[in-house]
mmCIF file of C-alpha atoms in Angstrom:
data_model
loop_
_atom_site.group_PDB
_atom_site.id
_atom_site.type_symbol
_atom_site.label_atom_id
_atom_site.label_comp_id
_atom_site.label_asym_id
_atom_site.label_seq_id
_atom_site.Cartn_x
_atom_site.Cartn_y
_atom_site.Cartn_z
ATOM 1 C CA UNK A 1 0.438 22.255 107.060
ATOM 2 C CA UNK A 2 3.111 23.988 109.116
ATOM 3 C CA UNK A 3 6.798 23.584 108.307
ATOM 4 C CA UNK A 4 8.637 21.572 110.932
ATOM 5 C CA UNK A 5 11.849 23.427 110.117
ATOM 6 C CA UNK A 6 11.170 27.064 109.283
ATOM 7 C CA UNK A 7 13.582 28.469 106.751
ATOM 8 C CA UNK A 8 16.233 30.769 108.177
ATOM 9 C CA UNK A 9 17.485 31.849 104.761
ATOM 10 C CA UNK A 10 16.854 35.471 103.987
ATOM 11 C CA UNK A 11 15.934 35.576 100.315
ATOM 12 C CA UNK A 12 17.102 38.932 99.043
ATOM 13 C CA UNK A 13 17.105 39.983 95.419
ATOM 14 C CA UNK A 14 20.552 39.992 93.767
ATOM 15 C CA UNK A 15 22.001 43.417 93.247
ATOM 16 C CA UNK A 16 22.374 44.456 89.683
ATOM 17 C CA UNK A 17 25.761 45.595 88.463
ATOM 18 C CA UNK A 18 25.786 49.328 88.277
ATOM 19 C CA UNK A 19 26.860 50.983 85.040
ATOM 20 C CA UNK A 20 30.049 52.272 86.610
ATOM 21 C CA UNK A 21 31.030 48.717 87.612
ATOM 22 C CA UNK A 22 30.608 47.585 84.026
ATOM 23 C CA UNK A 23 32.662 50.570 82.936
ATOM 24 C CA UNK A 24 35.496 49.659 85.322
ATOM 25 C CA UNK A 25 35.477 46.085 84.030
ATOM 26 C CA UNK A 26 35.620 47.299 80.411
ATOM 27 C CA UNK A 27 38.496 49.658 81.226
ATOM 28 C CA UNK A 28 40.396 46.879 82.986
ATOM 29 C CA UNK A 29 39.886 44.546 80.044
ATOM 30 C CA UNK A 30 41.049 47.194 77.568
ATOM 31 C CA UNK A 31 44.085 48.030 79.711
ATOM 32 C CA UNK A 32 45.063 44.354 79.855
ATOM 33 C CA UNK A 33 44.767 43.961 76.077
ATOM 34 C CA UNK A 34 46.746 47.139 75.376
ATOM 35 C CA UNK A 35 49.494 46.394 77.925
ATOM 36 C CA UNK A 36 49.848 42.813 76.691
ATOM 37 C CA UNK A 37 49.997 43.945 73.081
ATOM 38 C CA UNK A 38 52.666 46.599 73.659
ATOM 39 C CA UNK A 39 54.784 44.152 75.659
ATOM 40 C CA UNK A 40 54.341 41.503 72.986
ATOM 41 C CA UNK A 41 55.273 43.931 70.216
ATOM 42 C CA UNK A 42 58.464 44.936 72.029
ATOM 43 C CA UNK A 43 59.481 41.275 72.386
ATOM 44 C CA UNK A 44 58.711 40.567 68.724
ATOM 45 C CA UNK A 45 60.588 43.579 67.387
ATOM 46 C CA UNK A 46 63.858 43.380 69.295
ATOM 47 C CA UNK A 47 66.623 40.804 69.669
ATOM 48 C CA UNK A 48 69.670 41.841 71.654
ATOM 49 C CA UNK A 49 70.467 38.858 73.883
ATOM 50 C CA UNK A 50 74.193 38.613 74.472
ATOM 51 C CA UNK A 51 74.499 35.513 76.647
ATOM 52 C CA UNK A 52 73.733 31.922 75.732
ATOM 53 C CA UNK A 53 70.974 30.682 78.033
ATOM 54 C CA UNK A 54 72.067 28.621 81.037
ATOM 55 C CA UNK A 55 72.342 28.508 84.830
ATOM 56 C CA UNK A 56 75.240 29.522 87.054
ATOM 57 C CA UNK A 57 75.639 26.906 89.782
ATOM 58 C CA UNK A 58 78.276 25.498 92.161
ATOM 59 C CA UNK A 59 79.623 22.178 90.939
ATOM 60 C CA UNK A 60 80.689 19.267 93.091
ATOM 61 C CA UNK A 61 83.052 16.690 91.669
ATOM 62 C CA UNK A 62 84.040 13.171 92.655
ATOM 63 C CA UNK A 63 86.238 11.428 90.140
ATOM 64 C CA UNK A 64 84.412 11.188 86.819
ATOM 65 C CA UNK A 65 81.066 12.388 88.166
ATOM 66 C CA UNK A 66 79.644 15.875 88.718
ATOM 67 C CA UNK A 67 77.014 16.871 91.268
ATOM 68 C CA UNK A 68 74.714 19.825 90.564
ATOM 69 C CA UNK A 69 71.802 21.487 92.375
ATOM 70 C CA UNK A 70 68.435 20.499 90.927
ATOM 71 C CA UNK A 71 66.912 23.007 88.478
ATOM 72 C CA UNK A 72 64.965 22.802 85.191
ATOM 73 C CA UNK A 73 68.287 23.178 83.304
ATOM 74 C CA UNK A 74 70.274 20.584 85.255
ATOM 75 C CA UNK A 75 67.338 18.136 85.111
ATOM 76 C CA UNK A 76 66.894 18.505 81.336
ATOM 77 C CA UNK A 77 67.062 15.422 79.167
ATOM 78 C CA UNK A 78 70.272 14.651 77.331
ATOM 79 C CA UNK A 79 73.796 16.052 77.744
ATOM 80 C CA UNK A 80 74.801 19.370 79.290
ATOM 81 C CA UNK A 81 77.762 21.662 78.779
ATOM 82 C CA UNK A 82 79.735 22.904 81.792
ATOM 83 C CA UNK A 83 82.012 25.958 81.620
ATOM 84 C CA UNK A 84 83.779 26.969 84.861
ATOM 85 C CA UNK A 85 84.021 30.686 85.512
ATOM 86 C CA UNK A 86 87.315 32.534 85.922
ATOM 87 C CA UNK A 87 89.948 31.952 87.240
ATOM 88 C CA UNK A 88 89.301 28.360 86.127
ATOM 89 C CA UNK A 89 89.611 27.319 82.497
ATOM 90 C CA UNK A 90 87.951 24.425 80.755
ATOM 91 C CA UNK A 91 84.857 22.870 79.241
ATOM 92 C CA UNK A 92 83.026 19.643 79.993
ATOM 93 C CA UNK A 93 80.187 17.686 78.431
ATOM 94 C CA UNK A 94 78.240 15.547 80.892
ATOM 95 C CA UNK A 95 75.801 12.743 80.201
ATOM 96 C CA UNK A 96 72.291 11.775 81.346
ATOM 97 C CA UNK A 97 71.294 12.604 84.888
ATOM 98 C CA UNK A 98 70.116 10.652 87.892
ATOM 99 C CA UNK A 99 69.037 11.940 91.282
ATOM 100 C CA UNK A 100 71.250 11.191 94.287
ATOM 101 C CA UNK A 101 69.292 12.442 97.250
ATOM 102 C CA UNK A 102 68.529 16.078 96.474
ATOM 103 C CA UNK A 103 71.334 16.650 93.953
ATOM 104 C CA UNK A 104 71.750 15.787 90.274
ATOM 105 C CA UNK A 105 74.536 13.387 89.311
ATOM 106 C CA UNK A 106 75.919 13.352 85.758
ATOM 107 C CA UNK A 107 78.895 11.420 84.333
ATOM 108 C CA UNK A 108 81.674 13.331 82.527
ATOM 109 C CA UNK A 109 81.782 12.391 78.832
ATOM 110 C CA UNK A 110 84.317 14.930 77.536
ATOM 111 C CA UNK A 111 86.712 17.269 79.307
ATOM 112 C CA UNK A 112 89.056 20.019 78.166
ATOM 113 C CA UNK A 113 91.012 21.977 80.728
ATOM 114 C CA UNK A 114 90.150 21.683 84.419
ATOM 115 C CA UNK A 115 87.053 21.927 86.576
ATOM 116 C CA UNK A 116 87.924 21.662 90.282
ATOM 117 C CA UNK A 117 85.502 20.585 93.000
ATOM 118 C CA UNK A 118 83.440 23.521 94.258
ATOM 119 C CA UNK A 119 83.876 25.664 91.134
ATOM 120 C CA UNK A 120 81.122 28.040 90.047
ATOM 121 C CA UNK A 121 80.153 27.155 86.482
ATOM 122 C CA UNK A 122 77.799 27.916 83.603
ATOM 123 C CA UNK A 123 75.551 24.919 82.885
ATOM 124 C CA UNK A 124 73.443 24.682 79.725
ATOM 125 C CA UNK A 125 71.577 22.382 77.376
ATOM 126 C CA UNK A 126 73.256 24.333 74.549
ATOM 127 C CA UNK A 127 76.597 22.811 75.691
ATOM 128 C CA UNK A 128 78.787 25.632 74.324
ATOM 129 C CA UNK A 129 78.929 29.380 74.906
ATOM 130 C CA UNK A 130 82.101 30.319 73.050
ATOM 131 C CA UNK A 131 83.471 29.688 69.570
ATOM 132 C CA UNK A 132 84.287 26.516 67.596
ATOM 133 C CA UNK A 133 87.573 26.488 69.537
ATOM 134 C CA UNK A 134 85.615 25.030 72.493
ATOM 135 C CA UNK A 135 85.299 21.850 70.412
ATOM 136 C CA UNK A 136 88.913 21.945 69.275
ATOM 137 C CA UNK A 137 87.822 22.840 65.736
ATOM 138 C CA UNK A 138 89.893 25.039 63.461
ATOM 139 C CA UNK A 139 88.000 28.116 62.351
ATOM 140 C CA UNK A 140 88.427 31.710 61.289
ATOM 141 C CA UNK A 141 86.548 34.876 62.166
ATOM 142 C CA UNK A 142 85.238 36.433 58.957
ATOM 143 C CA UNK A 143 83.019 39.338 57.967
ATOM 144 C CA UNK A 144 80.190 38.938 55.464
ATOM 145 C CA UNK A 145 79.627 42.180 53.504
ATOM 146 C CA UNK A 146 75.977 43.238 53.194
ATOM 147 C CA UNK A 147 74.174 46.388 52.111
ATOM 148 C CA UNK A 148 73.841 47.481 55.758
ATOM 149 C CA UNK A 149 77.324 46.626 56.994
ATOM 150 C CA UNK A 150 79.587 43.680 57.727
ATOM 151 C CA UNK A 151 78.106 40.703 59.577
ATOM 152 C CA UNK A 152 80.439 38.734 61.875
ATOM 153 C CA UNK A 153 80.657 35.007 61.172
ATOM 154 C CA UNK A 154 82.684 31.892 61.994
ATOM 155 C CA UNK A 155 84.006 29.904 59.052
ATOM 156 C CA UNK A 156 84.944 26.261 59.670
ATOM 157 C CA UNK A 157 86.641 25.131 56.446
ATOM 158 C CA UNK A 158 86.309 21.543 55.185
ATOM 159 C CA UNK A 159 89.148 19.128 55.901
ATOM 160 C CA UNK A 160 89.868 18.553 52.218
ATOM 161 C CA UNK A 161 91.556 21.276 50.215
ATOM 162 C CA UNK A 162 88.801 21.494 47.589
ATOM 163 C CA UNK A 163 85.774 23.512 48.627
ATOM 164 C CA UNK A 164 82.483 22.072 47.370
ATOM 165 C CA UNK A 165 79.490 22.590 49.689
ATOM 166 C CA UNK A 166 79.025 25.059 52.545
ATOM 167 C CA UNK A 167 76.419 24.749 55.320
ATOM 168 C CA UNK A 168 75.221 28.234 56.309
ATOM 169 C CA UNK A 169 73.949 28.180 59.907
ATOM 170 C CA UNK A 170 71.467 30.857 61.055
ATOM 171 C CA UNK A 171 70.446 31.373 64.693
ATOM 172 C CA UNK A 172 67.033 32.541 65.849
ATOM 173 C CA UNK A 173 65.284 35.452 67.560
ATOM 174 C CA UNK A 174 67.388 36.466 70.575
ATOM 175 C CA UNK A 175 69.783 33.617 69.806
ATOM 176 C CA UNK A 176 73.520 33.360 69.309
ATOM 177 C CA UNK A 177 75.787 31.511 66.907
ATOM 178 C CA UNK A 178 77.076 29.304 69.745
ATOM 179 C CA UNK A 179 73.686 27.596 70.113
ATOM 180 C CA UNK A 180 74.392 25.491 67.007
ATOM 181 C CA UNK A 181 77.894 24.369 68.000
ATOM 182 C CA UNK A 182 76.337 21.122 69.312
ATOM 183 C CA UNK A 183 75.829 20.084 65.695
ATOM 184 C CA UNK A 184 79.293 21.095 64.447
ATOM 185 C CA UNK A 185 80.909 17.628 64.751
ATOM 186 C CA UNK A 186 78.188 16.143 62.544
ATOM 187 C CA UNK A 187 78.589 18.959 60.019
ATOM 188 C CA UNK A 188 82.351 18.395 59.920
ATOM 189 C CA UNK A 189 81.822 14.675 59.271
ATOM 190 C CA UNK A 190 79.751 15.492 56.172
ATOM 191 C CA UNK A 191 82.882 16.941 54.546
ATOM 192 C CA UNK A 192 81.217 20.346 54.133
ATOM 193 C CA UNK A 193 82.484 23.670 55.327
ATOM 194 C CA UNK A 194 80.337 25.588 57.818
ATOM 195 C CA UNK A 195 79.566 29.280 58.135
ATOM 196 C CA UNK A 196 77.870 30.436 61.345
ATOM 197 C CA UNK A 197 76.308 33.792 60.517
ATOM 198 C CA UNK A 198 74.238 36.474 62.176
ATOM 199 C CA UNK A 199 71.924 39.160 60.798
ATOM 200 C CA UNK A 200 71.050 42.843 61.177
ATOM 201 C CA UNK A 201 69.848 44.053 64.586
ATOM 202 C CA UNK A 202 70.960 40.868 66.366
ATOM 203 C CA UNK A 203 73.640 41.069 69.053
ATOM 204 C CA UNK A 204 77.033 41.930 67.578
ATOM 205 C CA UNK A 205 75.612 42.807 64.153
ATOM 206 C CA UNK A 206 75.046 46.261 62.623
ATOM 207 C CA UNK A 207 71.995 48.149 63.842
ATOM 208 C CA UNK A 208 69.605 49.302 61.145
ATOM 209 C CA UNK A 209 67.064 52.064 61.776
ATOM 210 C CA UNK A 210 65.430 51.644 65.180
ATOM 211 C CA UNK A 211 66.827 48.151 65.564
ATOM 212 C CA UNK A 212 63.594 46.347 64.759
ATOM 213 C CA UNK A 213 63.502 42.803 63.397
ATOM 214 C CA UNK A 214 61.388 41.914 60.373
ATOM 215 C CA UNK A 215 60.959 38.236 61.351
ATOM 216 C CA UNK A 216 62.796 36.840 58.336
ATOM 217 C CA UNK A 217 62.027 39.401 55.631
ATOM 218 C CA UNK A 218 65.018 41.760 55.400
ATOM 219 C CA UNK A 219 67.224 39.406 57.455
ATOM 220 C CA UNK A 220 67.110 37.091 54.443
ATOM 221 C CA UNK A 221 69.162 39.692 52.543
ATOM 222 C CA UNK A 222 72.030 39.138 54.985
ATOM 223 C CA UNK A 223 71.897 35.361 54.562
ATOM 224 C CA UNK A 224 71.744 35.778 50.788
ATOM 225 C CA UNK A 225 74.896 37.884 51.133
ATOM 226 C CA UNK A 226 76.458 34.900 52.942
ATOM 227 C CA UNK A 227 75.653 32.764 49.879
ATOM 228 C CA UNK A 228 77.502 35.330 47.758
ATOM 229 C CA UNK A 229 80.405 35.190 50.257
ATOM 230 C CA UNK A 230 80.493 31.405 49.756
ATOM 231 C CA UNK A 231 80.789 31.809 45.980
ATOM 232 C CA UNK A 232 83.565 34.362 46.319
ATOM 233 C CA UNK A 233 85.443 32.009 48.629
ATOM 234 C CA UNK A 234 85.452 29.039 46.304
ATOM 235 C CA UNK A 235 82.333 27.091 47.255
ATOM 236 C CA UNK A 236 80.072 25.671 44.545
ATOM 237 C CA UNK A 237 76.775 25.032 46.389
ATOM 238 C CA UNK A 238 75.161 25.627 49.773
ATOM 239 C CA UNK A 239 72.844 24.056 52.330
ATOM 240 C CA UNK A 240 70.882 26.416 54.573
ATOM 241 C CA UNK A 241 70.361 25.490 58.239
ATOM 242 C CA UNK A 242 68.022 27.631 60.376
ATOM 243 C CA UNK A 243 66.918 27.529 64.015
ATOM 244 C CA UNK A 244 63.589 29.023 65.174
ATOM 245 C CA UNK A 245 63.339 32.431 63.451
ATOM 246 C CA UNK A 246 66.458 31.414 61.547
ATOM 247 C CA UNK A 247 64.296 28.773 59.888
ATOM 248 C CA UNK A 248 61.981 31.468 58.578
ATOM 249 C CA UNK A 249 64.984 33.475 57.387
ATOM 250 C CA UNK A 250 66.485 30.626 55.351
ATOM 251 C CA UNK A 251 63.122 29.818 53.768
ATOM 252 C CA UNK A 252 62.760 33.511 52.907
ATOM 253 C CA UNK A 253 66.050 33.250 50.990
ATOM 254 C CA UNK A 254 64.208 30.903 48.599
ATOM 255 C CA UNK A 255 61.748 33.635 47.556
ATOM 256 C CA UNK A 256 61.639 34.674 43.888
ATOM 257 C CA UNK A 257 63.142 38.089 44.743
ATOM 258 C CA UNK A 258 66.502 36.375 45.417
ATOM 259 C CA UNK A 259 66.553 34.455 42.137
ATOM 260 C CA UNK A 260 68.890 33.635 40.596
ATOM 261 C CA UNK A 261 70.771 32.648 43.727
ATOM 262 C CA UNK A 262 74.536 33.362 43.823
ATOM 263 C CA UNK A 263 74.990 29.591 44.300
ATOM 264 C CA UNK A 264 72.607 26.634 44.055
ATOM 265 C CA UNK A 265 70.763 25.932 47.324
ATOM 266 C CA UNK A 266 70.615 22.125 47.296
ATOM 267 C CA UNK A 267 68.901 21.585 50.648
ATOM 268 C CA UNK A 268 67.449 23.258 53.732
ATOM 269 C CA UNK A 269 67.535 22.047 57.361
ATOM 270 C CA UNK A 270 65.062 23.471 59.887
ATOM 271 C CA UNK A 271 65.135 23.037 63.665
ATOM 272 C CA UNK A 272 61.962 24.223 65.469
ATOM 273 C CA UNK A 273 61.231 26.835 62.776
ATOM 274 C CA UNK A 274 58.846 29.778 63.148
ATOM 275 C CA UNK A 275 56.751 29.259 60.029
ATOM 276 C CA UNK A 276 53.749 31.530 60.667
ATOM 277 C CA UNK A 277 54.245 34.503 62.967
ATOM 278 C CA UNK A 278 50.606 35.489 63.543
ATOM 279 C CA UNK A 279 49.869 32.038 64.891
ATOM 280 C CA UNK A 280 53.069 32.165 66.965
ATOM 281 C CA UNK A 281 52.093 35.493 68.570
ATOM 282 C CA UNK A 282 48.685 34.103 69.580
ATOM 283 C CA UNK A 283 50.391 30.974 70.925
ATOM 284 C CA UNK A 284 52.780 33.070 72.998
ATOM 285 C CA UNK A 285 49.922 35.076 74.505
ATOM 286 C CA UNK A 286 48.296 31.842 75.679
ATOM 287 C CA UNK A 287 51.647 30.590 76.937
ATOM 288 C CA UNK A 288 51.743 33.525 79.361
ATOM 289 C CA UNK A 289 48.437 32.427 80.837
ATOM 290 C CA UNK A 290 45.876 34.443 78.880
ATOM 291 C CA UNK A 291 42.622 32.625 78.070
ATOM 292 C CA UNK A 292 41.990 31.878 74.404
ATOM 293 C CA UNK A 293 39.551 34.693 73.678
ATOM 294 C CA UNK A 294 41.875 37.261 75.284
ATOM 295 C CA UNK A 295 45.000 35.816 73.628
ATOM 296 C CA UNK A 296 43.376 36.251 70.210
ATOM 297 C CA UNK A 297 42.631 39.924 70.882
ATOM 298 C CA UNK A 298 46.084 40.604 72.312
ATOM 299 C CA UNK A 299 47.597 38.798 69.331
ATOM 300 C CA UNK A 300 45.707 40.871 66.769
ATOM 301 C CA UNK A 301 46.554 44.125 68.536
ATOM 302 C CA UNK A 302 50.211 43.081 68.819
ATOM 303 C CA UNK A 303 50.301 42.495 65.070
ATOM 304 C CA UNK A 304 48.883 45.985 64.427
ATOM 305 C CA UNK A 305 51.487 47.588 66.693
ATOM 306 C CA UNK A 306 54.337 45.645 65.069
ATOM 307 C CA UNK A 307 53.150 46.614 61.576
ATOM 308 C CA UNK A 308 52.707 50.257 62.560
ATOM 309 C CA UNK A 309 56.195 50.471 64.097
ATOM 310 C CA UNK A 310 58.235 48.503 61.580
ATOM 311 C CA UNK A 311 56.063 48.125 58.483
ATOM 312 C CA UNK A 312 56.063 44.353 59.022
ATOM 313 C CA UNK A 313 54.282 42.371 56.304
ATOM 314 C CA UNK A 314 53.196 39.129 57.972
ATOM 315 C CA UNK A 315 52.119 37.673 54.630
ATOM 316 C CA UNK A 316 55.686 38.003 53.348
ATOM 317 C CA UNK A 317 57.027 35.680 56.075
ATOM 318 C CA UNK A 318 54.142 33.188 56.093
ATOM 319 C CA UNK A 319 56.034 30.027 55.118
ATOM 320 C CA UNK A 320 52.960 27.800 55.412
ATOM 321 C CA UNK A 321 51.308 29.794 52.632
ATOM 322 C CA UNK A 322 54.578 29.705 50.670
ATOM 323 C CA UNK A 323 54.969 25.920 50.946
ATOM 324 C CA UNK A 324 53.719 25.176 47.384
ATOM 325 C CA UNK A 325 56.543 27.161 45.791
ATOM 326 C CA UNK A 326 59.499 25.378 47.439
ATOM 327 C CA UNK A 327 61.608 23.168 45.192
ATOM 328 C CA UNK A 328 64.471 21.842 47.323
ATOM 329 C CA UNK A 329 64.585 18.949 49.822
ATOM 330 C CA UNK A 330 63.919 19.970 53.429
ATOM 331 C CA UNK A 331 64.855 18.278 56.700
ATOM 332 C CA UNK A 332 62.655 19.319 59.629
ATOM 333 C CA UNK A 333 62.831 18.652 63.388
ATOM 334 C CA UNK A 334 60.301 19.837 65.976
ATOM 335 C CA UNK A 335 59.791 18.840 69.596
ATOM 336 C CA UNK A 336 56.539 17.880 71.292
ATOM 337 C CA UNK A 337 57.365 20.043 74.349
ATOM 338 C CA UNK A 338 58.102 23.192 72.370
ATOM 339 C CA UNK A 339 56.439 26.107 74.178
ATOM 340 C CA UNK A 340 57.808 28.788 71.860
ATOM 341 C CA UNK A 341 56.697 27.692 68.381
ATOM 342 C CA UNK A 342 53.612 25.470 67.991
ATOM 343 C CA UNK A 343 54.347 21.927 66.851
ATOM 344 C CA UNK A 344 51.228 22.181 64.673
ATOM 345 C CA UNK A 345 53.079 24.522 62.305
ATOM 346 C CA UNK A 346 55.725 21.900 61.526
ATOM 347 C CA UNK A 347 53.067 19.227 61.111
ATOM 348 C CA UNK A 348 51.104 21.406 58.677
ATOM 349 C CA UNK A 349 54.257 22.225 56.720
ATOM 350 C CA UNK A 350 55.244 18.567 56.417
ATOM 351 C CA UNK A 351 51.703 17.619 55.387
ATOM 352 C CA UNK A 352 51.677 20.328 52.723
ATOM 353 C CA UNK A 353 54.887 19.064 51.052
ATOM 354 C CA UNK A 354 55.399 15.362 51.775
ATOM 355 C CA UNK A 355 57.323 15.165 48.491
ATOM 356 C CA UNK A 356 60.052 17.456 49.864
ATOM 357 C CA UNK A 357 59.921 17.409 53.667
ATOM 358 C CA UNK A 358 61.598 14.768 55.828
ATOM 359 C CA UNK A 359 59.910 15.418 59.180
ATOM 360 C CA UNK A 360 61.099 14.202 62.584
ATOM 361 C CA UNK A 361 58.700 14.745 65.475
ATOM 362 C CA UNK A 362 60.929 14.539 68.553
ATOM 363 C CA UNK A 363 59.108 13.323 71.651
ATOM 364 C CA UNK A 364 59.857 15.294 74.806
ATOM 365 C CA UNK A 365 62.032 17.937 73.105
ATOM 366 C CA UNK A 366 61.850 21.605 74.065
ATOM 367 C CA UNK A 367 62.402 24.529 71.692
ATOM 368 C CA UNK A 368 65.606 24.010 69.630
ATOM 369 C CA UNK A 369 66.579 21.169 71.997
ATOM 370 C CA UNK A 370 65.657 18.390 69.548
ATOM 371 C CA UNK A 371 69.328 17.354 69.291
ATOM 372 C CA UNK A 372 69.576 16.835 73.052
ATOM 373 C CA UNK A 373 67.008 14.029 73.207
ATOM 374 C CA UNK A 374 69.145 11.691 71.091
ATOM 375 C CA UNK A 375 72.328 13.298 69.720
ATOM 376 C CA UNK A 376 73.405 10.216 67.755
ATOM 377 C CA UNK A 377 70.007 9.904 66.077
ATOM 378 C CA UNK A 378 69.864 13.621 65.227
ATOM 379 C CA UNK A 379 73.431 13.628 63.892
ATOM 380 C CA UNK A 380 72.711 10.563 61.782
ATOM 381 C CA UNK A 381 69.631 12.199 60.250
ATOM 382 C CA UNK A 382 71.632 15.331 59.469
ATOM 383 C CA UNK A 383 74.535 13.441 57.918
ATOM 384 C CA UNK A 384 72.315 11.198 55.788
ATOM 385 C CA UNK A 385 70.312 14.189 54.536
ATOM 386 C CA UNK A 386 73.453 16.090 53.541
ATOM 387 C CA UNK A 387 74.837 13.008 51.788
ATOM 388 C CA UNK A 388 71.573 12.593 49.875
ATOM 389 C CA UNK A 389 71.259 16.201 48.661
ATOM 390 C CA UNK A 390 74.916 16.310 47.608
ATOM 391 C CA UNK A 391 74.839 12.973 45.774
#
C-alpha cells in the first residue's frame, strides 16, 4: 500500500563526537573546577573588609518619614540604620517599610544629629557603622595583648562599679565590630560589661604570616587572650558571643588546649555560626550556581588548596564533631534565608546537644540578620539567657 503522505524527513545517522571534542569538554570542565577552587580558596583564606555592608542612596524626608529608592537593602525586613555623609552629621534608625509608588517609605524611630532632605546617606540592616558612641554609650578604646600583637577592642563597662561578668563579642569572616552594635542596648541591660574584639589578619588587626585565616583555629588564641584581659581588668566570669565565623572561634576557645581558662566561661551565644567549614564551602559553590556534582568537586579541591597554603586542619574546627565535649549552656540563632551558612548545621548542632542548646530558628532571616526580624524578641531571648547563666 502506498503512503498518502510521503515522508520528507531525511533520516541521517547522528554524528559521533570526535575524540578532540571530548578532550575540549574535559579541559573546559577541569578549567572550571580549578578556577572555581582557586577563587574559593582566596575567599576562604582572606578577610580584609573595611566597610560595614550597606547602600549609599539619596534620602528624601517629609516630617517623621524617610523615602528611599527601592533596593534589596532598603526593602529588607526590620529596622535600618541611616548615616548621612559629610558635611552632614547624624544617625537615624527607621522602622518597617511600605511601598509608596516606586519608593520605600520608613518611619523615623530614633534620631541623633540632623539628616536634611536630599542628603546622600549610608543605609544598612546593620544599623551602625561607627563605634558605641553612635548609640550614646560610654566606651573606651583598648588593646588586648596577644602573642602576635595588640588587638584593638571597644570596652563598654557595666553601669555598676563592681565588675562581675563580661560579654566578649567576636565578629565573623570579613566582618567588623560595628555589626554587633545592634545588640549593645540589650547587653547593657543585662548589667554585664561588653568587649568588642577582633582577631589576627582581620581589618585593623595585626597581620600574621601571609595574612591567611585559619577559620577559628588560631583566632581562638586571640579571643582567649581577651578572656585573660577580662581577668586582669577585674571581671570574674565571661560569656562568649560569636557571629558567623566568630561563632566557630568562640567554640574553639572551649577546646581542651585552652584549659584551664583564665576565667570561667559560663555561657556561649551564637548567631548564624559556621560550624563545619567543608560543608560550608560546598554550600557556597552551589550558591554561586554550580550544579551539585560540580560543587562537590570544586569544594574538595578548594579544601586541598586551603590546606596546602595555610596548613588548615578542617577537623580542628569541625564544631559538629566536637558537640559531645561542650559543657556550657549555648544560645543559638539561625535564619531560614541564610545563604552563607547552611541552616542544617545549626539544626544538627541543636539536635546533638538538646541538653545544652537553646535554638531559635528565625523565619525569613538572612545571614546574621536574625535580630532584624524581631528585635524585641531577640533582645528578650538574649537577656533571659544571660540572666539564667549568671544566676
